[in-house]
Amino acid sequence: MPPSLILVALLGSSLLGCGLGGAASFPAASELPEERRRPDGVAIDPASTPPRPVNEADARDGVVTLRTPLGIGLALDVVAEFFQRVTAEDSEALSELLTRDALAIQTGSGGQGQPPSAGLWWEQRFRRLEYGKLAGEPVYRESELQIFRAEDVLATPQHPAIQPETLDDQDVVIRVPITTARIAADRLLGDEIVVWLRRDGPRFRIYRLLEDFQLQ
């Protein structure tokens, strides 16, 4: 049989097969379901809880979450707010700057006796002395402040009341030389106050106040 006849025969059988199978059937638009089609689901691994934030870590610790150190500017702001609230004799506002266990350490007492709560100590001072007299006076000069990070204090102890074992690695200690300690005959402040600040979340709070001052 000639090749052309073989080709015609094959095409004819193919068409015949299609005819036997019937025409292809597709659903009309009106027959499609009205519900909005949803994409196929994708399996997603549940998110793991991140590690608890820490101040420092070792390379061998694996996955860690580190806290960003707070800037010194935030510590200086707390010092400024402290003296503003002292001048205003606002014990409630002053307590907002203190940690729950903040203490007032009287450095001239020779370390005898339990240091009082810083909040209660200042309440007593407000009842006995007139700190409003400091309003408008230069209590301290920022240029004279001495600022120490925890590692600085550990390298060179700044005060015997600051024990290395009680230091947190993000603590800041600020020595504040007092410019105006007296108004007339009234002594209101020590010649120097050491403000020991401790991190509390996104801010610093006062953990210890060290001052050579006695209520008369």
JSON list of C-alpha atoms in Angstrom, two decimals:
[
{"chain": "A", "resi": 1, "resn": "MET", "atom": "CA", "xyz": [0.00, 0.00, 0.00]},
{"chain": "A", "resi": 2, "resn": "PRO", "atom": "CA", "xyz": [1.40, 3.45, -0.87]},
{"chain": "A", "resi": 3, "resn": "PRO", "atom": "CA", "xyz": [2.52, 5.58, 2.09]},
{"chain": "A", "resi": 4, "resn": "SER", "atom": "CA", "xyz": [-0.12, 8.23, 1.40]},
{"chain": "A", "resi": 5, "resn": "LEU", "atom": "CA", "xyz": [-2.89, 5.67, 1.76]},
{"chain": "A", "resi": 6, "resn": "ILE", "atom": "CA", "xyz": [-1.43, 4.39, 5.03]},
{"chain": "A", "resi": 7, "resn": "LEU", "atom": "CA", "xyz": [-1.46, 7.98, 6.46]},
{"chain": "A", "resi": 8, "resn": "VAL", "atom": "CA", "xyz": [-5.08, 8.50, 5.37]},
{"chain": "A", "resi": 9, "resn": "ALA", "atom": "CA", "xyz": [-6.06, 5.23, 7.01]},
{"chain": "A", "resi": 10, "resn": "LEU", "atom": "CA", "xyz": [-4.39, 6.18, 10.31]},
{"chain": "A", "resi": 11, "resn": "LEU", "atom": "CA", "xyz": [-6.07, 9.61, 10.40]},
{"chain": "A", "resi": 12, "resn": "GLY", "atom": "CA", "xyz": [-9.40, 8.05, 9.67]},
{"chain": "A", "resi": 13, "resn": "SER", "atom": "CA", "xyz": [-9.09, 5.58, 12.52]},
{"chain": "A", "resi": 14, "resn": "SER", "atom": "CA", "xyz": [-8.07, 8.38, 14.91]},
{"chain": "A", "resi": 15, "resn": "LEU", "atom": "CA", "xyz": [-11.08, 10.48, 14.01]},
{"chain": "A", "resi": 16, "resn": "LEU", "atom": "CA", "xyz": [-13.31, 7.44, 14.29]},
{"chain": "A", "resi": 17, "resn": "GLY", "atom": "CA", "xyz": [-11.96, 6.80, 17.80]},
{"chain": "A", "resi": 18, "resn": "CYS", "atom": "CA", "xyz": [-12.72, 10.37, 18.84]},
{"chain": "A", "resi": 19, "resn": "GLY", "atom": "CA", "xyz": [-16.19, 10.09, 17.47]},
{"chain": "A", "resi": 20, "resn": "LEU", "atom": "CA", "xyz": [-16.85, 6.92, 19.45]},
{"chain": "A", "resi": 21, "resn": "GLY", "atom": "CA", "xyz": [-15.64, 8.57, 22.66]},
{"chain": "A", "resi": 22, "resn": "GLY", "atom": "CA", "xyz": [-17.97, 11.55, 22.21]},
{"chain": "A", "resi": 23, "resn": "ALA", "atom": "CA", "xyz": [-17.17, 15.25, 22.36]},
{"chain": "A", "resi": 24, "resn": "ALA", "atom": "CA", "xyz": [-15.24, 16.67, 25.33]},
{"chain": "A", "resi": 25, "resn": "SER", "atom": "CA", "xyz": [-17.56, 18.13, 27.96]},
{"chain": "A", "resi": 26, "resn": "PHE", "atom": "CA", "xyz": [-16.75, 21.25, 30.06]},
{"chain": "A", "resi": 27, "resn": "PRO", "atom": "CA", "xyz": [-19.02, 22.76, 32.76]},
{"chain": "A", "resi": 28, "resn": "ALA", "atom": "CA", "xyz": [-20.71, 26.06, 31.95]},
{"chain": "A", "resi": 29, "resn": "ALA", "atom": "CA", "xyz": [-20.08, 29.11, 34.14]},
{"chain": "A", "resi": 30, "resn": "SER", "atom": "CA", "xyz": [-23.58, 28.80, 35.63]},
{"chain": "A", "resi": 31, "resn": "GLU", "atom": "CA", "xyz": [-22.75, 25.27, 36.78]},
{"chain": "A", "resi": 32, "resn": "LEU", "atom": "CA", "xyz": [-19.63, 26.19, 38.72]},
{"chain": "A", "resi": 33, "resn": "PRO", "atom": "CA", "xyz": [-19.95, 26.32, 42.55]},
{"chain": "A", "resi": 34, "resn": "GLU", "atom": "CA", "xyz": [-20.61, 29.78, 43.99]},
{"chain": "A", "resi": 35, "resn": "GLU", "atom": "CA", "xyz": [-18.27, 29.31, 46.99]},
{"chain": "A", "resi": 36, "resn": "ARG", "atom": "CA", "xyz": [-14.95, 31.10, 46.69]},
{"chain": "A", "resi": 37, "resn": "ARG", "atom": "CA", "xyz": [-12.22, 28.60, 45.90]},
{"chain": "A", "resi": 38, "resn": "ARG", "atom": "CA", "xyz": [-9.60, 28.32, 48.63]},
{"chain": "A", "resi": 39, "resn": "PRO", "atom": "CA", "xyz": [-5.97, 27.55, 47.85]},
{"chain": "A", "resi": 40, "resn": "ASP", "atom": "CA", "xyz": [-4.57, 24.26, 48.90]},
{"chain": "A", "resi": 41, "resn": "GLY", "atom": "CA", "xyz": [-3.30, 24.23, 52.49]},
{"chain": "A", "resi": 42, "resn": "VAL", "atom": "CA", "xyz": [0.41, 24.49, 53.14]},
{"chain": "A", "resi": 43, "resn": "ALA", "atom": "CA", "xyz": [1.99, 22.84, 56.16]},
{"chain": "A", "resi": 44, "resn": "ILE", "atom": "CA", "xyz": [3.85, 25.38, 58.30]},
{"chain": "A", "resi": 45, "resn": "ASP", "atom": "CA", "xyz": [6.04, 24.53, 61.25]},
{"chain": "A", "resi": 46, "resn": "PRO", "atom": "CA", "xyz": [4.79, 26.30, 64.41]},
{"chain": "A", "resi": 47, "resn": "ALA", "atom": "CA", "xyz": [7.00, 29.22, 65.46]},
{"chain": "A", "resi": 48, "resn": "SER", "atom": "CA", "xyz": [9.25, 28.32, 68.34]},
{"chain": "A", "resi": 49, "resn": "THR", "atom": "CA", "xyz": [9.38, 30.57, 71.41]},
{"chain": "A", "resi": 50, "resn": "PRO", "atom": "CA", "xyz": [12.52, 32.77, 71.29]},
{"chain": "A", "resi": 51, "resn": "PRO", "atom": "CA", "xyz": [15.03, 32.37, 74.12]},
{"chain": "A", "resi": 52, "resn": "ARG", "atom": "CA", "xyz": [14.62, 34.62, 77.13]},
{"chain": "A", "resi": 53, "resn": "PRO", "atom": "CA", "xyz": [16.62, 37.86, 76.68]},
{"chain": "A", "resi": 54, "resn": "VAL", "atom": "CA", "xyz": [19.94, 38.01, 78.50]},
{"chain": "A", "resi": 55, "resn": "ASN", "atom": "CA", "xyz": [22.55, 40.74, 78.92]},
{"chain": "A", "resi": 56, "resn": "GLU", "atom": "CA", "xyz": [25.46, 38.66, 77.65]},
{"chain": "A", "resi": 57, "resn": "ALA", "atom": "CA", "xyz": [26.17, 35.19, 76.28]},
{"chain": "A", "resi": 58, "resn": "ASP", "atom": "CA", "xyz": [28.96, 32.93, 75.12]},
{"chain": "A", "resi": 59, "resn": "ALA", "atom": "CA", "xyz": [29.44, 31.81, 71.52]},
{"chain": "A", "resi": 60, "resn": "ARG", "atom": "CA", "xyz": [28.91, 28.22, 72.70]},
{"chain": "A", "resi": 61, "resn": "ASP", "atom": "CA", "xyz": [25.41, 29.01, 73.96]},
{"chain": "A", "resi": 62, "resn": "GLY", "atom": "CA", "xyz": [23.85, 28.55, 70.52]},
{"chain": "A", "resi": 63, "resn": "VAL", "atom": "CA", "xyz": [20.74, 30.61, 69.78]},
{"chain": "A", "resi": 64, "resn": "VAL", "atom": "CA", "xyz": [20.36, 33.48, 72.26]},
{"chain": "A", "resi": 65, "resn": "THR", "atom": "CA", "xyz": [18.44, 36.74, 72.53]},
{"chain": "A", "resi": 66, "resn": "LEU", "atom": "CA", "xyz": [20.62, 39.64, 73.70]},
{"chain": "A", "resi": 67, "resn": "ARG", "atom": "CA", "xyz": [19.34, 42.86, 75.25]},
{"chain": "A", "resi": 68, "resn": "THR", "atom": "CA", "xyz": [20.61, 46.05, 73.70]},
{"chain": "A", "resi": 69, "resn": "PRO", "atom": "CA", "xyz": [22.58, 48.00, 76.36]},
{"chain": "A", "resi": 70, "resn": "LEU", "atom": "CA", "xyz": [20.93, 51.20, 77.50]},
{"chain": "A", "resi": 71, "resn": "GLY", "atom": "CA", "xyz": [22.66, 54.45, 76.66]},
{"chain": "A", "resi": 72, "resn": "ILE", "atom": "CA", "xyz": [24.33, 56.59, 79.31]},
{"chain": "A", "resi": 73, "resn": "GLY", "atom": "CA", "xyz": [21.98, 59.41, 78.36]},
{"chain": "A", "resi": 74, "resn": "LEU", "atom": "CA", "xyz": [19.09, 57.53, 79.99]},
{"chain": "A", "resi": 75, "resn": "ALA", "atom": "CA", "xyz": [21.08, 57.25, 83.23]},
{"chain": "A", "resi": 76, "resn": "LEU", "atom": "CA", "xyz": [21.84, 60.99, 83.19]},
{"chain": "A", "resi": 77, "resn": "ASP", "atom": "CA", "xyz": [18.14, 61.71, 82.67]},
{"chain": "A", "resi": 78, "resn": "VAL", "atom": "CA", "xyz": [17.28, 59.78, 85.84]},
{"chain": "A", "resi": 79, "resn": "VAL", "atom": "CA", "xyz": [19.86, 61.76, 87.84]},
{"chain": "A", "resi": 80, "resn": "ALA", "atom": "CA", "xyz": [18.40, 65.03, 86.55]},
{"chain": "A", "resi": 81, "resn": "GLU", "atom": "CA", "xyz": [14.85, 63.90, 87.37]},
{"chain": "A", "resi": 82, "resn": "PHE", "atom": "CA", "xyz": [15.93, 62.83, 90.84]},
{"chain": "A", "resi": 83, "resn": "PHE", "atom": "CA", "xyz": [17.18, 66.29, 91.80]},
{"chain": "A", "resi": 84, "resn": "GLN", "atom": "CA", "xyz": [14.16, 67.97, 90.22]},
{"chain": "A", "resi": 85, "resn": "ARG", "atom": "CA", "xyz": [11.82, 65.87, 92.36]},
{"chain": "A", "resi": 86, "resn": "VAL", "atom": "CA", "xyz": [13.92, 66.46, 95.46]},
{"chain": "A", "resi": 87, "resn": "THR", "atom": "CA", "xyz": [13.66, 70.21, 94.89]},
{"chain": "A", "resi": 88, "resn": "ALA", "atom": "CA", "xyz": [9.89, 69.85, 94.43]},
{"chain": "A", "resi": 89, "resn": "GLU", "atom": "CA", "xyz": [9.71, 67.72, 97.62]},
{"chain": "A", "resi": 90, "resn": "ASP", "atom": "CA", "xyz": [7.57, 65.24, 95.67]},
{"chain": "A", "resi": 91, "resn": "SER", "atom": "CA", "xyz": [8.11, 61.94, 97.44]},
{"chain": "A", "resi": 92, "resn": "GLU", "atom": "CA", "xyz": [5.53, 60.11, 95.30]},
{"chain": "A", "resi": 93, "resn": "ALA", "atom": "CA", "xyz": [7.16, 61.15, 92.03]},
{"chain": "A", "resi": 94, "resn": "LEU", "atom": "CA", "xyz": [10.60, 60.43, 93.47]},
{"chain": "A", "resi": 95, "resn": "SER", "atom": "CA", "xyz": [9.57, 56.87, 94.38]},
{"chain": "A", "resi": 96, "resn": "GLU", "atom": "CA", "xyz": [8.85, 56.22, 90.68]},
{"chain": "A", "resi": 97, "resn": "LEU", "atom": "CA", "xyz": [12.59, 56.57, 90.03]},
{"chain": "A", "resi": 98, "resn": "LEU", "atom": "CA", "xyz": [13.53, 53.93, 92.63]},
{"chain": "A", "resi": 99, "resn": "THR", "atom": "CA", "xyz": [13.72, 50.17, 92.45]},
{"chain": "A", "resi": 100, "resn": "ARG", "atom": "CA", "xyz": [11.55, 48.30, 94.95]},
{"chain": "A", "resi": 101, "resn": "ASP", "atom": "CA", "xyz": [14.58, 47.52, 97.11]},
{"chain": "A", "resi": 102, "resn": "ALA", "atom": "CA", "xyz": [16.32, 50.89, 96.78]},
{"chain": "A", "resi": 103, "resn": "LEU", "atom": "CA", "xyz": [18.34, 51.86, 99.85]},
{"chain": "A", "resi": 104, "resn": "ALA", "atom": "CA", "xyz": [19.87, 55.11, 101.10]},
{"chain": "A", "resi": 105, "resn": "ILE", "atom": "CA", "xyz": [23.34, 54.33, 102.42]},
{"chain": "A", "resi": 106, "resn": "GLN", "atom": "CA", "xyz": [24.79, 56.92, 104.79]},
{"chain": "A", "resi": 107, "resn": "THR", "atom": "CA", "xyz": [28.49, 56.67, 104.07]},
{"chain": "A", "resi": 108, "resn": "GLY", "atom": "CA", "xyz": [29.52, 58.52, 107.23]},
{"chain": "A", "resi": 109, "resn": "SER", "atom": "CA", "xyz": [27.81, 56.06, 109.55]},
{"chain": "A", "resi": 110, "resn": "GLY", "atom": "CA", "xyz": [30.68, 53.58, 109.40]},
{"chain": "A", "resi": 111, "resn": "GLY", "atom": "CA", "xyz": [28.41, 50.93, 107.94]},
{"chain": "A", "resi": 112, "resn": "GLN", "atom": "CA", "xyz": [26.54, 50.44, 111.22]},
{"chain": "A", "resi": 113, "resn": "GLY", "atom": "CA", "xyz": [22.85, 49.66, 111.20]},
{"chain": "A", "resi": 114, "resn": "GLN", "atom": "CA", "xyz": [20.50, 48.63, 108.41]},
{"chain": "A", "resi": 115, "resn": "PRO", "atom": "CA", "xyz": [20.33, 51.25, 105.63]},
{"chain": "A", "resi": 116, "resn": "PRO", "atom": "CA", "xyz": [16.83, 52.74, 105.36]},
{"chain": "A", "resi": 117, "resn": "SER", "atom": "CA", "xyz": [14.59, 52.47, 102.34]},
{"chain": "A", "resi": 118, "resn": "ALA", "atom": "CA", "xyz": [15.49, 55.30, 99.97]},
{"chain": "A", "resi": 119, "resn": "GLY", "atom": "CA", "xyz": [11.86, 56.36, 99.64]},
{"chain": "A", "resi": 120, "resn": "LEU", "atom": "CA", "xyz": [11.28, 56.56, 103.41]},
{"chain": "A", "resi": 121, "resn": "TRP", "atom": "CA", "xyz": [14.62, 58.31, 103.94]},
{"chain": "A", "resi": 122, "resn": "TRP", "atom": "CA", "xyz": [13.66, 61.13, 101.61]},
{"chain": "A", "resi": 123, "resn": "GLU", "atom": "CA", "xyz": [10.18, 61.42, 103.08]},
{"chain": "A", "resi": 124, "resn": "GLN", "atom": "CA", "xyz": [11.82, 62.07, 106.46]},
{"chain": "A", "resi": 125, "resn": "ARG", "atom": "CA", "xyz": [14.10, 64.68, 104.94]},
{"chain": "A", "resi": 126, "resn": "PHE", "atom": "CA", "xyz": [11.21, 66.46, 103.26]},
{"chain": "A", "resi": 127, "resn": "ARG", "atom": "CA", "xyz": [9.39, 66.68, 106.61]},
{"chain": "A", "resi": 128, "resn": "ARG", "atom": "CA", "xyz": [12.43, 68.08, 108.41]},
{"chain": "A", "resi": 129, "resn": "LEU", "atom": "CA", "xyz": [14.09, 70.32, 105.83]},
{"chain": "A", "resi": 130, "resn": "GLU", "atom": "CA", "xyz": [12.97, 72.78, 103.15]},
{"chain": "A", "resi": 131, "resn": "TYR", "atom": "CA", "xyz": [14.31, 71.48, 99.84]},
{"chain": "A", "resi": 132, "resn": "GLY", "atom": "CA", "xyz": [12.25, 74.02, 97.93]},
{"chain": "A", "resi": 133, "resn": "LYS", "atom": "CA", "xyz": [15.04, 76.47, 98.80]},
{"chain": "A", "resi": 134, "resn": "LEU", "atom": "CA", "xyz": [17.17, 74.72, 96.17]},
{"chain": "A", "resi": 135, "resn": "ALA", "atom": "CA", "xyz": [14.86, 75.85, 93.37]},
{"chain": "A", "resi": 136, "resn": "GLY", "atom": "CA", "xyz": [16.83, 77.94, 90.92]},
{"chain": "A", "resi": 137, "resn": "GLU", "atom": "CA", "xyz": [20.16, 76.97, 92.49]},
{"chain": "A", "resi": 138, "resn": "PRO", "atom": "CA", "xyz": [22.81, 74.94, 90.60]},
{"chain": "A", "resi": 139, "resn": "VAL", "atom": "CA", "xyz": [22.67, 71.71, 92.60]},
{"chain": "A", "resi": 140, "resn": "TYR", "atom": "CA", "xyz": [25.30, 70.01, 90.41]},
{"chain": "A", "resi": 141, "resn": "ARG", "atom": "CA", "xyz": [27.12, 70.51, 87.13]},
{"chain": "A", "resi": 142, "resn": "GLU", "atom": "CA", "xyz": [26.79, 67.79, 84.52]},
{"chain": "A", "resi": 143, "resn": "SER", "atom": "CA", "xyz": [30.35, 68.44, 83.33]},
{"chain": "A", "resi": 144, "resn": "GLU", "atom": "CA", "xyz": [31.63, 67.33, 86.76]},
{"chain": "A", "resi": 145, "resn": "LEU", "atom": "CA", "xyz": [29.81, 64.00, 86.85]},
{"chain": "A", "resi": 146, "resn": "GLN", "atom": "CA", "xyz": [31.90, 60.83, 86.90]},
{"chain": "A", "resi": 147, "resn": "ILE", "atom": "CA", "xyz": [30.23, 57.92, 85.13]},
{"chain": "A", "resi": 148, "resn": "PHE", "atom": "CA", "xyz": [31.20, 54.29, 85.56]},
{"chain": "A", "resi": 149, "resn": "ARG", "atom": "CA", "xyz": [29.88, 51.15, 83.89]},
{"chain": "A", "resi": 150, "resn": "ALA", "atom": "CA", "xyz": [29.88, 47.92, 85.89]},
{"chain": "A", "resi": 151, "resn": "GLU", "atom": "CA", "xyz": [33.19, 46.78, 84.40]},
{"chain": "A", "resi": 152, "resn": "ASP", "atom": "CA", "xyz": [34.80, 50.08, 85.44]},
{"chain": "A", "resi": 153, "resn": "VAL", "atom": "CA", "xyz": [33.62, 49.63, 89.02]},
{"chain": "A", "resi": 154, "resn": "LEU", "atom": "CA", "xyz": [34.94, 46.08, 89.11]},
{"chain": "A", "resi": 155, "resn": "ALA", "atom": "CA", "xyz": [38.33, 47.20, 87.78]},
{"chain": "A", "resi": 156, "resn": "THR", "atom": "CA", "xyz": [38.60, 50.13, 90.20]},
{"chain": "A", "resi": 157, "resn": "PRO", "atom": "CA", "xyz": [36.15, 50.01, 93.13]},
{"chain": "A", "resi": 158, "resn": "GLN", "atom": "CA", "xyz": [34.48, 53.41, 93.46]},
{"chain": "A", "resi": 159, "resn": "HIS", "atom": "CA", "xyz": [33.13, 52.99, 96.97]},
{"chain": "A", "resi": 160, "resn": "PRO", "atom": "CA", "xyz": [33.40, 50.33, 99.70]},
{"chain": "A", "resi": 161, "resn": "ALA", "atom": "CA", "xyz": [29.60, 50.11, 99.85]},
{"chain": "A", "resi": 162, "resn": "ILE", "atom": "CA", "xyz": [29.52, 48.92, 96.22]},
{"chain": "A", "resi": 163, "resn": "GLN", "atom": "CA", "xyz": [30.35, 45.24, 96.52]},
{"chain": "A", "resi": 164, "resn": "PRO", "atom": "CA", "xyz": [31.39, 43.43, 93.30]},
{"chain": "A", "resi": 165, "resn": "GLU", "atom": "CA", "xyz": [29.05, 40.51, 94.00]},
{"chain": "A", "resi": 166, "resn": "THR", "atom": "CA", "xyz": [26.05, 42.86, 94.09]},
{"chain": "A", "resi": 167, "resn": "LEU", "atom": "CA", "xyz": [26.81, 44.49, 90.74]},
{"chain": "A", "resi": 168, "resn": "ASP", "atom": "CA", "xyz": [24.72, 43.69, 87.69]},
{"chain": "A", "resi": 169, "resn": "ASP", "atom": "CA", "xyz": [26.60, 43.76, 84.40]},
{"chain": "A", "resi": 170, "resn": "GLN", "atom": "CA", "xyz": [24.46, 46.63, 83.08]},
{"chain": "A", "resi": 171, "resn": "ASP", "atom": "CA", "xyz": [24.58, 48.77, 86.23]},
{"chain": "A", "resi": 172, "resn": "VAL", "atom": "CA", "xyz": [25.78, 52.35, 85.98]},
{"chain": "A", "resi": 173, "resn": "VAL", "atom": "CA", "xyz": [27.32, 54.28, 88.90]},
{"chain": "A", "resi": 174, "resn": "ILE", "atom": "CA", "xyz": [27.43, 58.08, 88.76]},
{"chain": "A", "resi": 175, "resn": "ARG", "atom": "CA", "xyz": [29.35, 60.26, 91.21]},
{"chain": "A", "resi": 176, "resn": "VAL", "atom": "CA", "xyz": [27.61, 63.61, 91.62]},
{"chain": "A", "resi": 177, "resn": "PRO", "atom": "CA", "xyz": [29.68, 66.36, 93.28]},
{"chain": "A", "resi": 178, "resn": "ILE", "atom": "CA", "xyz": [27.15, 68.73, 94.87]},
{"chain": "A", "resi": 179, "resn": "THR", "atom": "CA", "xyz": [27.56, 72.39, 94.00]},
{"chain": "A", "resi": 180, "resn": "THR", "atom": "CA", "xyz": [24.95, 73.74, 96.42]},
{"chain": "A", "resi": 181, "resn": "ALA", "atom": "CA", "xyz": [24.82, 71.63, 99.56]},
{"chain": "A", "resi": 182, "resn": "ARG", "atom": "CA", "xyz": [23.70, 74.46, 101.86]},
{"chain": "A", "resi": 183, "resn": "ILE", "atom": "CA", "xyz": [21.24, 77.30, 101.77]},
{"chain": "A", "resi": 184, "resn": "ALA", "atom": "CA", "xyz": [22.23, 79.83, 104.44]},
{"chain": "A", "resi": 185, "resn": "ALA", "atom": "CA", "xyz": [22.69, 77.80, 107.64]},
{"chain": "A", "resi": 186, "resn": "ASP", "atom": "CA", "xyz": [20.68, 74.80, 106.42]},
{"chain": "A", "resi": 187, "resn": "ARG", "atom": "CA", "xyz": [22.64, 71.83, 105.16]},
{"chain": "A", "resi": 188, "resn": "LEU", "atom": "CA", "xyz": [20.39, 70.01, 102.67]},
{"chain": "A", "resi": 189, "resn": "LEU", "atom": "CA", "xyz": [22.73, 67.63, 100.85]},
{"chain": "A", "resi": 190, "resn": "GLY", "atom": "CA", "xyz": [26.05, 65.91, 101.30]},
{"chain": "A", "resi": 191, "resn": "ASP", "atom": "CA", "xyz": [29.08, 67.15, 99.44]},
{"chain": "A", "resi": 192, "resn": "GLU", "atom": "CA", "xyz": [28.70, 64.21, 97.05]},
{"chain": "A", "resi": 193, "resn": "ILE", "atom": "CA", "xyz": [25.97, 61.72, 96.16]},
{"chain": "A", "resi": 194, "resn": "VAL", "atom": "CA", "xyz": [26.78, 58.44, 94.43]},
{"chain": "A", "resi": 195, "resn": "VAL", "atom": "CA", "xyz": [23.79, 57.32, 92.36]},
{"chain": "A", "resi": 196, "resn": "TRP", "atom": "CA", "xyz": [23.84, 53.60, 91.60]},
{"chain": "A", "resi": 197, "resn": "LEU", "atom": "CA", "xyz": [21.45, 52.81, 88.75]},
{"chain": "A", "resi": 198, "resn": "ARG", "atom": "CA", "xyz": [20.08, 49.45, 87.70]},
{"chain": "A", "resi": 199, "resn": "ARG", "atom": "CA", "xyz": [18.35, 48.51, 84.47]},
{"chain": "A", "resi": 200, "resn": "ASP", "atom": "CA", "xyz": [14.60, 47.93, 84.69]},
{"chain": "A", "resi": 201, "resn": "GLY", "atom": "CA", "xyz": [13.34, 46.99, 81.23]},
{"chain": "A", "resi": 202, "resn": "PRO", "atom": "CA", "xyz": [13.77, 49.94, 78.85]},
{"chain": "A", "resi": 203, "resn": "ARG", "atom": "CA", "xyz": [14.99, 52.36, 81.52]},
{"chain": "A", "resi": 204, "resn": "PHE", "atom": "CA", "xyz": [17.21, 52.81, 84.58]},
{"chain": "A", "resi": 205, "resn": "ARG", "atom": "CA", "xyz": [16.00, 53.10, 88.16]},
{"chain": "A", "resi": 206, "resn": "ILE", "atom": "CA", "xyz": [17.94, 54.10, 91.26]},
{"chain": "A", "resi": 207, "resn": "TYR", "atom": "CA", "xyz": [19.10, 51.04, 93.19]},
{"chain": "A", "resi": 208, "resn": "ARG", "atom": "CA", "xyz": [21.29, 52.72, 95.82]},
{"chain": "A", "resi": 209, "resn": "LEU", "atom": "CA", "xyz": [21.97, 56.30, 96.96]},
{"chain": "A", "resi": 210, "resn": "LEU", "atom": "CA", "xyz": [25.26, 56.77, 98.81]},
{"chain": "A", "resi": 211, "resn": "GLU", "atom": "CA", "xyz": [25.69, 60.06, 100.67]},
{"chain": "A", "resi": 212, "resn": "ASP", "atom": "CA", "xyz": [27.47, 61.39, 103.74]},
{"chain": "A", "resi": 213, "resn": "PHE", "atom": "CA", "xyz": [24.48, 63.08, 105.36]},
{"chain": "A", "resi": 214, "resn": "GLN", "atom": "CA", "xyz": [22.90, 62.94, 108.79]},
{"chain": "A", "resi": 215, "resn": "LEU", "atom": "CA", "xyz": [19.56, 64.36, 109.87]},
{"chain": "A", "resi": 216, "resn": "GLN", "atom": "CA", "xyz": [20.04, 66.59, 112.89]}
]
